[in-house]
XYZ file of N, CA and C in Angstrom:
786
model
N 0.902 -1.224 -0.072
C -0.125 0.035 0.044
C 0.874 1.275 -0.003
N 0.514 2.223 -0.930
C 1.363 3.378 -0.887
C 0.973 4.352 0.203
N 2.052 5.020 0.638
C 1.862 5.976 1.769
C 0.868 7.114 1.329
N 0.113 7.643 2.319
C -0.748 8.787 1.920
C -0.054 10.031 1.571
N -0.506 10.905 0.668
C 0.111 12.048 0.120
C -0.943 13.150 0.378
N -0.200 14.323 0.472
C -0.969 15.575 0.328
C -1.639 15.800 -0.891
N -3.025 16.025 -0.954
C -3.473 16.290 -2.221
C -4.457 17.659 -2.054
N -4.688 18.401 -3.077
C -5.588 19.542 -3.067
C -6.587 19.241 -4.274
N -7.792 18.840 -3.961
C -8.731 18.462 -5.155
C -9.921 19.346 -4.891
N -10.288 19.882 -3.706
C -11.540 20.543 -3.547
C -11.142 22.142 -3.472
N -11.554 22.857 -4.501
C -11.267 24.289 -4.439
C -11.824 25.071 -3.358
N -13.204 24.751 -2.887
C -13.639 25.527 -1.788
C -13.112 25.211 -0.565
N -12.667 23.981 -0.308
C -11.998 23.477 1.042
C -10.724 24.254 1.003
N -9.949 24.266 0.055
C -8.753 24.854 0.002
C -8.851 26.410 0.196
N -9.873 27.079 -0.232
C -10.013 28.353 -0.222
C -10.178 28.827 1.324
N -10.941 28.037 1.971
C -11.080 28.305 3.526
C -9.865 28.191 4.200
N -9.070 27.067 4.074
C -7.802 26.986 4.835
C -6.774 27.706 4.232
N -6.218 27.416 3.200
C -5.019 27.854 2.569
C -5.229 28.973 1.516
N -6.321 29.150 0.809
C -6.381 30.194 0.019
C -6.367 31.519 0.609
N -6.918 31.713 1.677
C -6.930 32.977 2.440
C -5.470 33.307 2.849
N -4.724 32.142 3.395
C -3.310 32.401 3.824
C -2.541 32.642 2.455
N -2.727 32.123 1.448
C -2.095 32.328 0.197
C -2.289 33.723 -0.181
N -3.285 34.355 0.027
C -3.741 35.736 -0.376
C -2.874 36.627 0.508
N -2.924 36.354 1.896
C -2.137 37.204 2.748
C -0.619 37.278 2.378
N -0.068 36.138 2.278
C 1.370 36.127 1.933
C 1.509 36.619 0.592
N 0.690 36.261 -0.311
C 0.804 36.677 -1.842
C 0.907 38.292 -2.001
N 0.042 38.945 -1.122
C 0.095 40.451 -1.181
C 1.497 41.010 -0.825
N 2.002 40.388 0.215
C 3.336 40.639 0.626
C 4.330 40.470 -0.540
N 4.316 39.328 -1.061
C 5.058 38.825 -2.057
C 5.165 39.718 -3.312
N 3.852 40.212 -3.773
C 3.761 41.033 -4.963
C 4.416 42.525 -4.661
N 4.120 42.926 -3.261
C 4.545 44.359 -2.816
C 6.161 44.169 -3.023
N 6.696 43.144 -2.602
C 8.255 43.013 -2.701
C 8.666 42.921 -4.069
N 7.921 42.150 -5.020
C 8.528 41.968 -6.270
C 8.251 43.405 -7.012
N 7.178 43.896 -6.803
C 6.954 45.303 -7.506
C 7.083 45.185 -9.113
N 6.219 44.292 -9.674
C 6.602 43.980 -11.076
C 6.000 45.108 -12.005
N 6.463 45.298 -13.180
C 5.766 46.405 -14.102
C 4.506 45.823 -14.592
N 3.693 46.601 -15.149
C 2.349 46.123 -15.647
C 2.705 45.540 -17.207
N 1.555 44.889 -17.526
C 1.522 44.266 -19.024
C 2.483 43.217 -19.132
N 2.804 42.552 -18.182
C 3.579 41.276 -18.462
C 2.736 40.043 -18.824
N 3.375 38.984 -19.228
C 2.786 37.804 -19.775
C 3.151 36.806 -18.531
N 2.237 36.261 -17.681
C 2.598 35.664 -16.504
C 2.045 34.054 -16.746
N 2.722 33.187 -16.224
C 2.420 31.800 -15.864
C 2.446 31.684 -14.433
N 1.308 31.246 -13.855
C 1.078 30.741 -12.393
C 1.185 29.317 -12.260
N 2.188 28.655 -11.978
C 2.473 27.194 -12.098
C 1.989 26.620 -10.748
N 1.171 25.665 -10.902
C 0.616 25.184 -9.537
C -0.473 25.985 -9.041
N -1.276 26.649 -9.906
C -2.262 27.749 -9.537
C -3.249 27.307 -8.560
N -3.536 26.038 -8.515
C -4.542 25.701 -7.514
C -5.995 26.314 -7.904
N -6.574 26.805 -6.983
C -8.021 27.386 -7.108
C -7.923 28.754 -7.506
N -6.688 29.239 -7.833
C -6.591 30.668 -8.423
C -6.459 31.649 -7.439
N -6.270 31.436 -6.165
C -6.030 32.421 -5.176
C -5.001 33.453 -5.459
N -3.803 32.900 -5.844
C -2.670 33.914 -6.336
C -2.957 34.581 -7.597
N -3.539 33.749 -8.645
C -3.817 34.226 -9.778
C -4.758 35.487 -9.797
N -5.610 35.393 -8.838
C -6.365 36.608 -8.655
C -5.706 37.828 -8.218
N -4.586 37.540 -7.408
C -3.935 38.604 -6.837
C -3.251 39.101 -8.149
N -2.616 38.495 -8.951
C -1.838 38.979 -10.137
C -2.892 39.829 -11.124
N -4.076 39.320 -11.231
C -5.120 40.177 -12.021
C -5.404 41.380 -11.399
N -5.507 41.313 -10.136
C -6.038 42.612 -9.426
C -5.071 43.653 -9.070
N -3.736 43.237 -8.948
C -2.824 44.085 -8.400
C -1.560 44.188 -9.490
N -1.477 43.457 -10.454
C -0.179 43.511 -11.422
C -0.679 44.017 -12.783
N -1.662 44.301 -13.000
C -2.199 44.733 -14.387
C -1.427 43.836 -15.426
N -1.681 42.626 -15.340
C -0.946 41.819 -16.498
C -1.665 41.813 -17.744
N -0.861 41.491 -18.759
C -1.334 41.442 -20.120
C -2.105 40.069 -20.078
N -1.541 38.889 -19.764
C -2.290 37.729 -19.712
C -1.725 36.927 -18.466
N -2.410 35.910 -18.014
C -1.944 34.971 -16.976
C -2.411 33.712 -17.473
N -1.652 32.735 -17.457
C -1.905 31.334 -17.687
C -1.653 30.551 -16.386
N -2.795 29.971 -15.950
C -2.706 29.170 -14.744
C -2.654 27.789 -15.118
N -1.565 26.885 -14.422
C -1.566 25.522 -14.659
C -1.418 24.792 -13.361
N -2.327 23.610 -13.323
C -2.523 22.946 -12.194
C -2.897 21.398 -12.674
N -2.520 20.482 -11.872
C -2.773 19.105 -12.112
C -4.328 18.784 -11.791
N -4.906 19.415 -10.860
C -6.406 19.127 -10.268
C -7.279 19.848 -11.087
N -8.100 19.092 -11.619
C -9.214 19.646 -12.436
C -10.281 20.214 -11.478
N -10.430 19.677 -10.266
C -11.249 20.193 -9.208
C -10.953 21.609 -8.787
N -9.558 21.890 -8.561
C -8.955 23.166 -8.210
C -9.222 24.126 -9.576
N -8.962 23.629 -10.523
C -9.027 24.470 -11.901
C -10.695 24.980 -12.167
N -11.376 24.078 -11.808
C -12.967 24.550 -12.051
C -13.152 25.681 -10.951
N -12.692 25.521 -9.829
C -13.000 26.716 -8.905
C -12.259 28.038 -9.378
N -11.095 27.803 -9.890
C -10.342 28.969 -10.391
C -11.164 29.580 -11.549
N -11.631 28.884 -12.496
C -12.376 29.400 -13.630
C -13.545 30.122 -13.244
N -14.205 29.717 -12.177
C -15.416 30.542 -11.615
C -15.146 31.813 -10.937
N -14.002 31.744 -10.231
C -13.576 33.026 -9.458
C -13.085 33.967 -10.418
N -12.618 33.542 -11.524
C -11.828 34.629 -12.459
C -12.425 34.558 -13.881
N -13.495 35.026 -13.960
C -14.250 34.839 -15.200
C -13.785 36.047 -16.189
N -12.566 36.166 -16.605
C -11.912 37.205 -17.269
C -11.094 36.671 -18.554
N -10.970 37.276 -19.483
C -10.260 36.975 -20.594
C -8.739 37.043 -20.402
N -8.566 37.827 -19.325
C -7.043 38.007 -19.012
C -6.405 36.686 -18.524
N -7.217 35.861 -17.723
C -6.772 34.656 -17.096
C -7.310 33.451 -17.684
N -6.415 32.499 -18.032
C -6.817 31.230 -18.583
C -6.158 30.207 -17.825
N -6.821 28.936 -17.679
C -6.441 27.958 -16.814
C -6.521 26.606 -17.551
N -5.432 25.756 -17.339
C -5.259 24.554 -17.958
C -4.500 23.474 -17.150
N -4.986 22.311 -17.294
C -4.257 21.129 -16.603
C -2.957 20.916 -17.098
N -2.023 20.710 -16.157
C -0.604 20.667 -16.600
C 0.227 20.181 -15.585
N 1.421 19.809 -15.956
C 2.507 19.310 -14.917
C 3.524 20.339 -14.853
N 3.945 20.682 -13.517
C 4.993 21.658 -13.440
C 6.343 21.222 -13.948
N 6.558 19.956 -14.132
C 7.814 19.449 -14.537
C 7.769 19.250 -15.999
N 6.634 19.643 -16.645
C 6.437 19.536 -18.178
C 5.520 20.622 -18.662
N 5.754 21.713 -18.576
C 4.799 22.710 -18.828
C 4.564 22.779 -20.305
N 3.200 22.888 -20.538
C 2.677 22.855 -22.038
C 2.725 24.186 -22.787
N 4.092 24.720 -22.775
C 4.300 25.918 -23.459
C 5.747 25.832 -24.160
N 5.696 26.757 -25.008
C 6.887 26.864 -25.854
C 8.073 27.664 -25.133
N 9.251 27.445 -25.445
C 10.326 28.310 -24.825
C 10.114 29.740 -24.908
N 10.460 30.479 -23.823
C 10.363 31.982 -23.911
C 9.038 32.488 -24.117
N 8.058 31.806 -23.665
C 6.556 32.343 -23.801
C 6.182 33.532 -22.931
N 6.746 33.542 -21.732
C 6.245 34.567 -20.644
C 7.456 35.490 -20.362
N 6.938 36.561 -19.765
C 7.720 37.512 -18.991
C 8.097 37.214 -17.569
N 7.174 36.328 -17.032
C 7.332 36.081 -15.647
C 6.669 34.799 -15.301
N 7.384 33.954 -14.370
C 6.750 32.631 -13.974
C 6.777 32.876 -12.397
N 5.827 32.232 -11.948
C 5.659 32.213 -10.503
C 5.162 30.853 -9.948
N 5.628 30.549 -8.822
C 5.126 29.385 -7.980
C 4.668 29.853 -6.667
N 3.424 29.786 -6.280
C 2.957 30.255 -5.142
C 2.600 28.865 -4.186
N 3.340 28.704 -3.187
C 3.149 27.687 -2.246
C 3.230 26.223 -2.772
N 4.156 26.229 -3.833
C 4.072 24.988 -4.796
C 5.398 24.221 -4.630
N 6.499 24.869 -4.571
C 7.871 24.234 -4.870
C 7.996 22.763 -4.065
N 7.582 22.730 -2.916
C 7.746 21.388 -2.027
C 6.779 20.240 -2.409
N 5.898 20.616 -3.266
C 5.030 19.541 -3.778
C 5.378 18.961 -4.952
N 6.273 19.439 -5.831
C 6.850 19.073 -6.920
C 7.789 17.745 -6.797
N 7.366 16.698 -7.421
C 8.120 15.559 -7.151
C 9.649 15.686 -7.449
N 10.088 16.415 -8.374
C 11.485 16.870 -8.618
C 11.518 18.562 -8.700
N 11.700 19.135 -7.439
C 11.734 20.672 -7.554
C 12.831 21.215 -8.638
N 13.859 20.662 -8.896
C 14.984 21.091 -9.732
C 14.348 21.115 -11.199
N 13.656 20.041 -11.685
C 12.929 19.992 -12.873
C 11.891 21.226 -13.049
N 11.087 21.273 -12.085
C 9.999 22.372 -12.024
C 10.718 23.645 -12.332
N 11.846 23.903 -11.480
C 12.447 25.481 -11.660
C 13.112 25.560 -12.898
N 13.715 24.396 -13.388
C 14.240 24.478 -14.906
C 13.140 24.819 -15.838
N 12.024 24.164 -15.735
C 10.784 24.684 -16.594
C 10.471 26.028 -16.518
N 10.499 26.560 -15.367
C 10.242 28.062 -15.236
C 11.358 28.810 -16.086
N 12.661 28.314 -15.980
C 13.617 28.974 -16.814
C 13.547 28.838 -18.239
N 13.022 27.726 -18.673
C 12.622 27.561 -20.118
C 11.559 28.389 -20.743
N 10.500 28.444 -19.816
C 9.362 29.152 -20.553
C 9.388 30.605 -20.446
N 10.245 31.277 -19.585
C 10.326 32.648 -19.528
C 11.363 33.193 -20.642
N 11.181 34.381 -21.034
C 12.161 34.942 -22.059
C 13.315 35.277 -21.389
N 14.509 35.637 -22.174
C 15.719 36.116 -21.763
C 15.327 37.459 -21.035
N 15.827 37.633 -19.812
C 15.405 38.786 -19.061
C 14.257 38.748 -18.185
N 13.503 37.727 -18.419
C 12.262 37.459 -17.675
C 12.592 37.001 -16.157
N 11.422 37.149 -15.448
C 11.687 36.726 -13.875
C 11.119 35.535 -13.576
N 11.406 34.873 -12.610
C 11.004 33.548 -11.986
C 11.082 33.807 -10.589
N 9.924 33.521 -9.853
C 9.637 33.870 -8.441
C 8.861 32.801 -7.914
N 9.132 32.760 -6.544
C 8.243 31.727 -5.649
C 8.188 32.191 -4.412
N 7.085 31.761 -3.437
C 7.149 31.894 -2.119
C 6.498 30.605 -1.642
N 7.098 30.243 -0.366
C 6.775 28.771 0.151
C 6.908 28.903 1.648
N 5.953 28.197 2.302
C 6.003 28.180 3.819
C 7.200 27.493 4.258
N 7.876 28.056 5.191
C 9.297 27.492 5.645
C 8.908 26.226 6.706
N 8.356 25.273 6.365
C 7.782 24.271 7.113
C 8.905 23.736 8.014
N 10.201 23.581 7.515
C 11.325 23.119 8.205
C 11.559 23.786 9.539
N 11.360 25.127 9.601
C 11.615 25.942 10.719
C 10.417 26.263 11.328
N 9.320 25.568 11.076
C 7.966 25.858 11.688
C 7.317 26.901 11.419
N 7.370 27.462 9.991
C 6.688 28.620 9.539
C 5.234 28.410 9.082
N 4.761 27.174 8.938
C 3.487 26.947 8.367
C 2.307 27.413 9.085
N 1.142 27.667 8.497
C -0.029 28.100 9.352
C -0.567 27.053 10.338
N -0.202 25.680 9.963
C -0.932 24.769 10.915
C 0.177 24.253 12.035
N 1.277 24.930 12.266
C 2.376 24.583 13.028
C 1.882 24.360 14.388
N 0.930 25.145 15.006
C 0.610 25.052 16.356
C -0.115 23.606 16.713
N -0.904 23.086 15.613
C -1.487 21.923 15.654
C -0.498 20.619 15.662
N 0.292 20.776 14.567
C 1.398 19.800 14.275
C 2.359 19.485 15.496
N 2.667 20.761 16.273
C 3.522 20.503 17.375
C 2.921 19.598 18.385
N 1.529 19.838 18.671
C 0.831 19.061 19.754
C 0.609 17.713 19.139
N 0.233 17.586 17.945
C 0.045 16.105 17.388
C 1.460 15.221 17.668
N 2.657 15.962 17.292
C 3.793 15.178 17.430
C 4.072 14.898 18.925
N 3.648 15.950 19.779
C 3.790 15.588 21.337
C 3.044 14.522 21.753
N 1.972 14.201 21.026
C 0.977 13.081 21.369
C 1.544 11.733 20.707
N 2.486 11.857 19.953
C 2.993 10.600 19.221
C 2.402 10.381 17.844
N 1.713 11.397 17.198
C 1.223 11.223 16.027
C 2.176 11.975 14.913
N 2.186 11.682 13.663
C 3.022 12.230 12.847
C 2.060 12.577 11.549
N 1.665 13.975 11.399
C 0.863 14.538 10.320
C 1.757 14.247 8.908
N 1.137 14.427 7.895
C 1.823 14.395 6.522
C 2.691 15.581 6.410
N 3.616 15.442 5.680
C 4.722 16.391 5.398
C 4.816 16.673 3.952
N 5.101 17.783 3.528
C 5.313 18.164 2.167
C 6.496 17.245 1.716
N 6.370 16.575 0.609
C 7.414 15.515 0.134
C 8.666 16.094 0.050
N 8.919 17.478 -0.477
C 10.131 18.012 -0.581
C 10.386 19.147 0.240
N 10.084 18.898 1.629
C 10.289 20.115 2.472
C 11.498 20.840 2.535
N 12.578 20.154 2.173
C 13.751 20.811 2.277
C 13.907 21.986 1.137
N 13.066 21.938 0.184
C 13.002 22.998 -0.883
C 12.436 24.314 -0.280
N 11.833 24.214 0.913
C 11.247 25.496 1.450
C 12.264 26.273 2.136
N 13.411 25.858 2.481
C 14.411 26.645 3.157
C 15.011 27.671 2.308
N 15.646 28.749 3.000
C 16.244 29.750 2.071
C 17.434 29.025 1.212
N 18.084 28.263 1.833
C 19.273 27.476 1.263
C 18.787 26.544 -0.015
N 17.661 25.918 0.293
C 17.040 25.097 -0.665
C 16.636 25.785 -1.931
N 15.855 26.961 -1.644
C 15.395 27.590 -2.871
C 16.550 28.305 -3.518
N 17.601 28.828 -2.890
C 18.822 29.424 -3.470
C 19.384 28.479 -4.351
N 19.673 27.322 -3.864
C 20.406 26.115 -4.680
C 19.455 25.797 -5.915
N 18.103 25.794 -5.817
C 17.141 25.524 -6.881
C 17.436 26.564 -8.138
N 17.362 27.770 -7.674
C 17.419 29.043 -8.537
C 18.894 29.038 -9.279
N 19.869 28.668 -8.378
C 21.273 28.925 -8.901
C 21.418 27.670 -10.016
N 20.860 26.576 -9.632
C 21.058 25.446 -10.516
C 20.362 25.630 -11.864
N 19.189 26.495 -11.861
C 18.454 26.598 -13.069
C 19.118 27.799 -13.868
N 20.183 28.353 -13.394
C 20.928 29.451 -14.147
C 20.330 30.836 -13.995
N 19.524 31.079 -13.083
C 19.068 32.503 -12.891
C 20.130 33.520 -12.265
N 20.037 34.595 -12.571
C 21.027 35.623 -12.089
C 20.184 36.634 -11.248
N 20.813 37.563 -10.724
C 20.291 38.592 -9.912
C 19.217 37.990 -8.929
N 19.683 36.887 -8.251
C 18.754 36.262 -7.179
C 18.769 37.044 -5.962
N 17.453 37.210 -5.442
C 17.239 37.891 -4.245
C 16.282 37.170 -3.504
N 16.286 37.171 -2.112
C 15.390 36.433 -1.195
C 14.886 37.341 -0.218
N 13.688 36.820 0.418
C 13.064 37.694 1.500
C 12.167 36.609 2.249
N 12.120 36.924 3.542
C 11.136 36.245 4.464
C 9.986 37.082 4.488
N 8.770 36.475 4.251
C 7.551 37.029 4.307
C 6.835 36.562 5.573
N 6.405 37.502 6.370
C 5.824 37.230 7.650
C 4.329 37.798 7.505
N 3.441 36.971 7.856
C 1.904 37.301 7.725
C 1.321 36.769 8.882
N 0.080 37.436 9.117
C -0.688 36.943 10.290
C -2.024 36.996 9.805
N -2.856 36.066 10.412
C -4.368 35.826 10.027
C -5.165 35.773 11.454
N -6.293 36.483 11.510
C -6.992 36.494 12.613
C -8.332 35.740 12.439
N -8.578 34.791 13.361
C -9.919 33.980 13.184
C -10.834 34.631 14.280
N -12.163 34.268 14.051
C -13.211 34.898 14.833
C -13.118 34.418 16.300
N -12.764 33.157 16.419
C -12.556 32.556 17.709
C -11.841 31.218 17.484
N -11.657 30.392 18.783
C -10.834 29.311 18.559
C -11.434 28.268 17.619
N -12.957 28.099 17.671
C -13.557 26.976 16.882
C -13.376 27.313 15.411
N -13.246 28.793 15.165
C -13.170 29.152 13.775
C -11.755 28.489 13.285
N -10.814 29.012 14.234
C -9.380 28.474 13.914
C -9.310 27.073 13.730
N -9.761 26.273 14.683
C -9.692 24.885 14.715
C -10.263 24.178 13.426
N -11.663 24.486 13.186
C -12.225 23.739 12.180
C -11.745 24.290 10.893
N -11.050 25.429 10.781
C -10.400 25.715 9.455
C -9.176 25.163 9.281
N -8.349 24.985 10.297
C -7.048 24.568 10.212
C -6.910 22.840 9.939
N -7.793 22.293 10.704
C -7.783 20.811 10.605
C -8.180 20.213 9.442
N -8.730 21.219 8.659
C -9.246 20.592 7.317
C -7.963 20.673 6.270
N -6.844 21.032 6.643
C -5.723 21.145 5.865
C -5.436 19.625 5.428
N -5.015 19.544 4.198
C -4.708 18.100 3.675
C -3.636 17.385 4.333
N -2.691 18.154 5.152
C -1.692 17.476 5.850
C -2.019 17.067 7.163
N -3.152 17.677 7.670
C -3.756 17.211 8.857
C -5.059 16.241 8.853
N -5.821 16.612 8.098
C -7.105 15.869 7.962
C -6.860 14.342 7.896
N -6.107 13.757 6.987
C -5.837 12.377 7.060
C -5.524 11.639 8.261
N -4.626 12.335 9.122
C -4.303 11.807 10.380
C -5.620 11.904 11.414
N -6.266 12.964 11.441
C -7.266 13.169 12.298
C -8.348 12.247 12.140
N -8.504 11.584 10.905
C -9.758 10.746 10.805
C -9.325 9.559 11.150
N -7.938 9.161 11.540
C -7.700 7.962 12.126
C -7.571 7.913 13.556
N -7.515 9.058 14.043
C -7.332 9.119 15.551
C -8.599 8.853 16.395
N -8.366 8.247 17.489
C -9.616 8.037 18.389
C -10.199 9.361 18.762
N -11.637 9.400 18.960
C -12.190 10.556 19.260
C -11.631 11.109 20.574
N -11.194 10.326 21.569
C -10.750 10.791 22.769
C -9.245 11.653 22.425
N -8.638 11.120 21.619
C -7.256 11.678 21.227
C -7.452 12.956 20.508
N -8.506 13.042 19.637
C -8.766 14.312 18.883
C -9.196 15.230 20.044
N -10.090 14.914 21.016
C -10.457 16.006 21.997
C -9.239 16.324 22.848
N -8.380 15.416 23.078
C -7.182 15.847 23.741
C -6.347 16.724 23.010
N -6.231 16.466 21.933
C -5.361 17.330 20.961
C -5.962 18.736 20.896
N -7.292 18.858 20.803
C -7.815 20.086 20.728
C -7.627 21.000 21.846
N -7.682 20.296 22.918
C -7.518 20.955 24.341
C -6.016 21.464 24.466
N -5.173 20.608 24.017
C -3.735 20.931 24.068
C -3.402 22.271 23.207
N -3.995 22.292 21.905
C -3.832 23.405 21.106
C -4.575 24.579 21.588
N -5.726 24.470 22.274
C -6.380 25.621 22.720
C -5.444 26.175 23.906
N -4.792 25.427 24.693
C -3.939 26.139 25.684
C -2.713 26.756 25.165
N -2.404 26.538 23.841
C -1.026 26.948 23.296
C -1.337 28.244 22.444
N -2.451 28.265 21.683
C -2.559 29.277 20.748
C -2.988 30.640 21.544
N -2.459 31.719 20.938
C -2.860 33.072 21.428
C -4.268 33.443 21.290
N -5.055 33.340 22.535
C -6.547 33.796 22.241
C -6.525 35.236 22.992
N -7.024 36.241 22.104
C -7.286 37.534 22.609
C -8.416 37.699 23.661
N -8.565 38.683 24.283
C -9.722 39.028 25.303
C -11.006 38.961 24.490
N -10.918 39.357 23.260
C -12.226 39.338 22.520
C -12.668 37.843 22.096
N -11.639 37.013 22.261
C -11.855 35.512 21.841
C -11.312 35.345 20.403
N -10.814 36.343 19.819
C -10.261 36.035 18.663
C -8.824 35.340 18.624
N -8.418 34.610 17.555
C -7.232 33.904 17.644
C -6.420 34.523 16.483
N -5.184 34.945 16.850
C -4.319 35.599 15.711
C -3.108 34.715 15.593
N -2.784 34.229 14.378
C -1.793 33.310 14.067
C -0.811 33.783 13.110
N 0.376 33.774 13.370
C 1.402 34.192 12.310
C 2.228 32.964 11.655
N 2.589 33.099 10.541
C 3.098 32.262 9.668
C 4.146 32.832 8.808
N 5.202 32.209 8.397
C 6.187 32.880 7.472
C 6.540 31.990 6.294
N 6.765 32.732 5.334
C 7.313 32.006 4.087
C 8.574 32.505 3.554
N 9.293 31.603 2.852
C 10.487 32.239 2.132
C 10.093 32.394 0.705
N 10.624 33.634 0.216
C 10.536 34.148 -1.186
C 11.818 34.186 -1.708
N 11.719 34.037 -3.140
C 12.967 34.094 -4.005
C 12.542 34.659 -5.483
N 13.329 35.474 -6.008
C 13.172 35.784 -7.340
C 14.744 35.812 -8.144
N 14.583 35.675 -9.457
C 15.667 35.621 -10.267
C 15.398 35.919 -11.662
N 16.365 36.387 -12.420
C 16.000 36.611 -13.833
C 16.867 35.651 -14.673
N 16.237 35.426 -15.890
C 16.982 34.490 -16.817
C 17.915 35.336 -17.647
N 19.181 35.133 -17.570
C 20.107 35.899 -18.346
C 19.798 36.003 -19.758
N 19.962 37.158 -20.250
C 19.680 37.279 -21.803
C 20.552 38.330 -22.411
């Protein structure tokens, strides 16, 4: 039997848990990149279109092509972005369905550590951008505890349970990203840590939203009810709950950008 893997197939579920997180980090990412308008973008691993929407709303692109392996995610993306500027198609990050030099900019939002061979995926970014074009990414630094669900992960591990981990987690570190961009031949490489915070209405909102994450949900379904109750209690004791009842959680992502020499 093959080991369970993290899958993103439901656009609506993704939107509640990770789509909103992606938007928060994505805004900081775009502010940092500060790209010029009228670029031809490719959003690799676009999922349900959370980051694609930010590109359309804040970057004045000429076009955006979103690529993702999940038709369920793409269906959600097409509904959220009914505009001729953005198009979506099924595809593999390691074999993009585009000719060499098609785009001015390629981006991966929270994707790098899900690619079976990250080096091939980043090499594909280099192939499909024109000389002088940019390739950029941001990814939760899960190795150093930067992910949005870290508070729950810590308590699960403390109880002897092991949640699913991104298959290529090492790619999320600053060193991992820099090595990938260097190997792909990019120049003028710059990096940044993006810190973001999300506020939930109360602990129940935080809990129900976060346990839907595909790295947590499979494990939780196998746990005894008493263990889930214990886990929830332990997490409640650890997360910061404001006097108003709201829960404010911080996460951080590593970001990188480079240019294809030309």
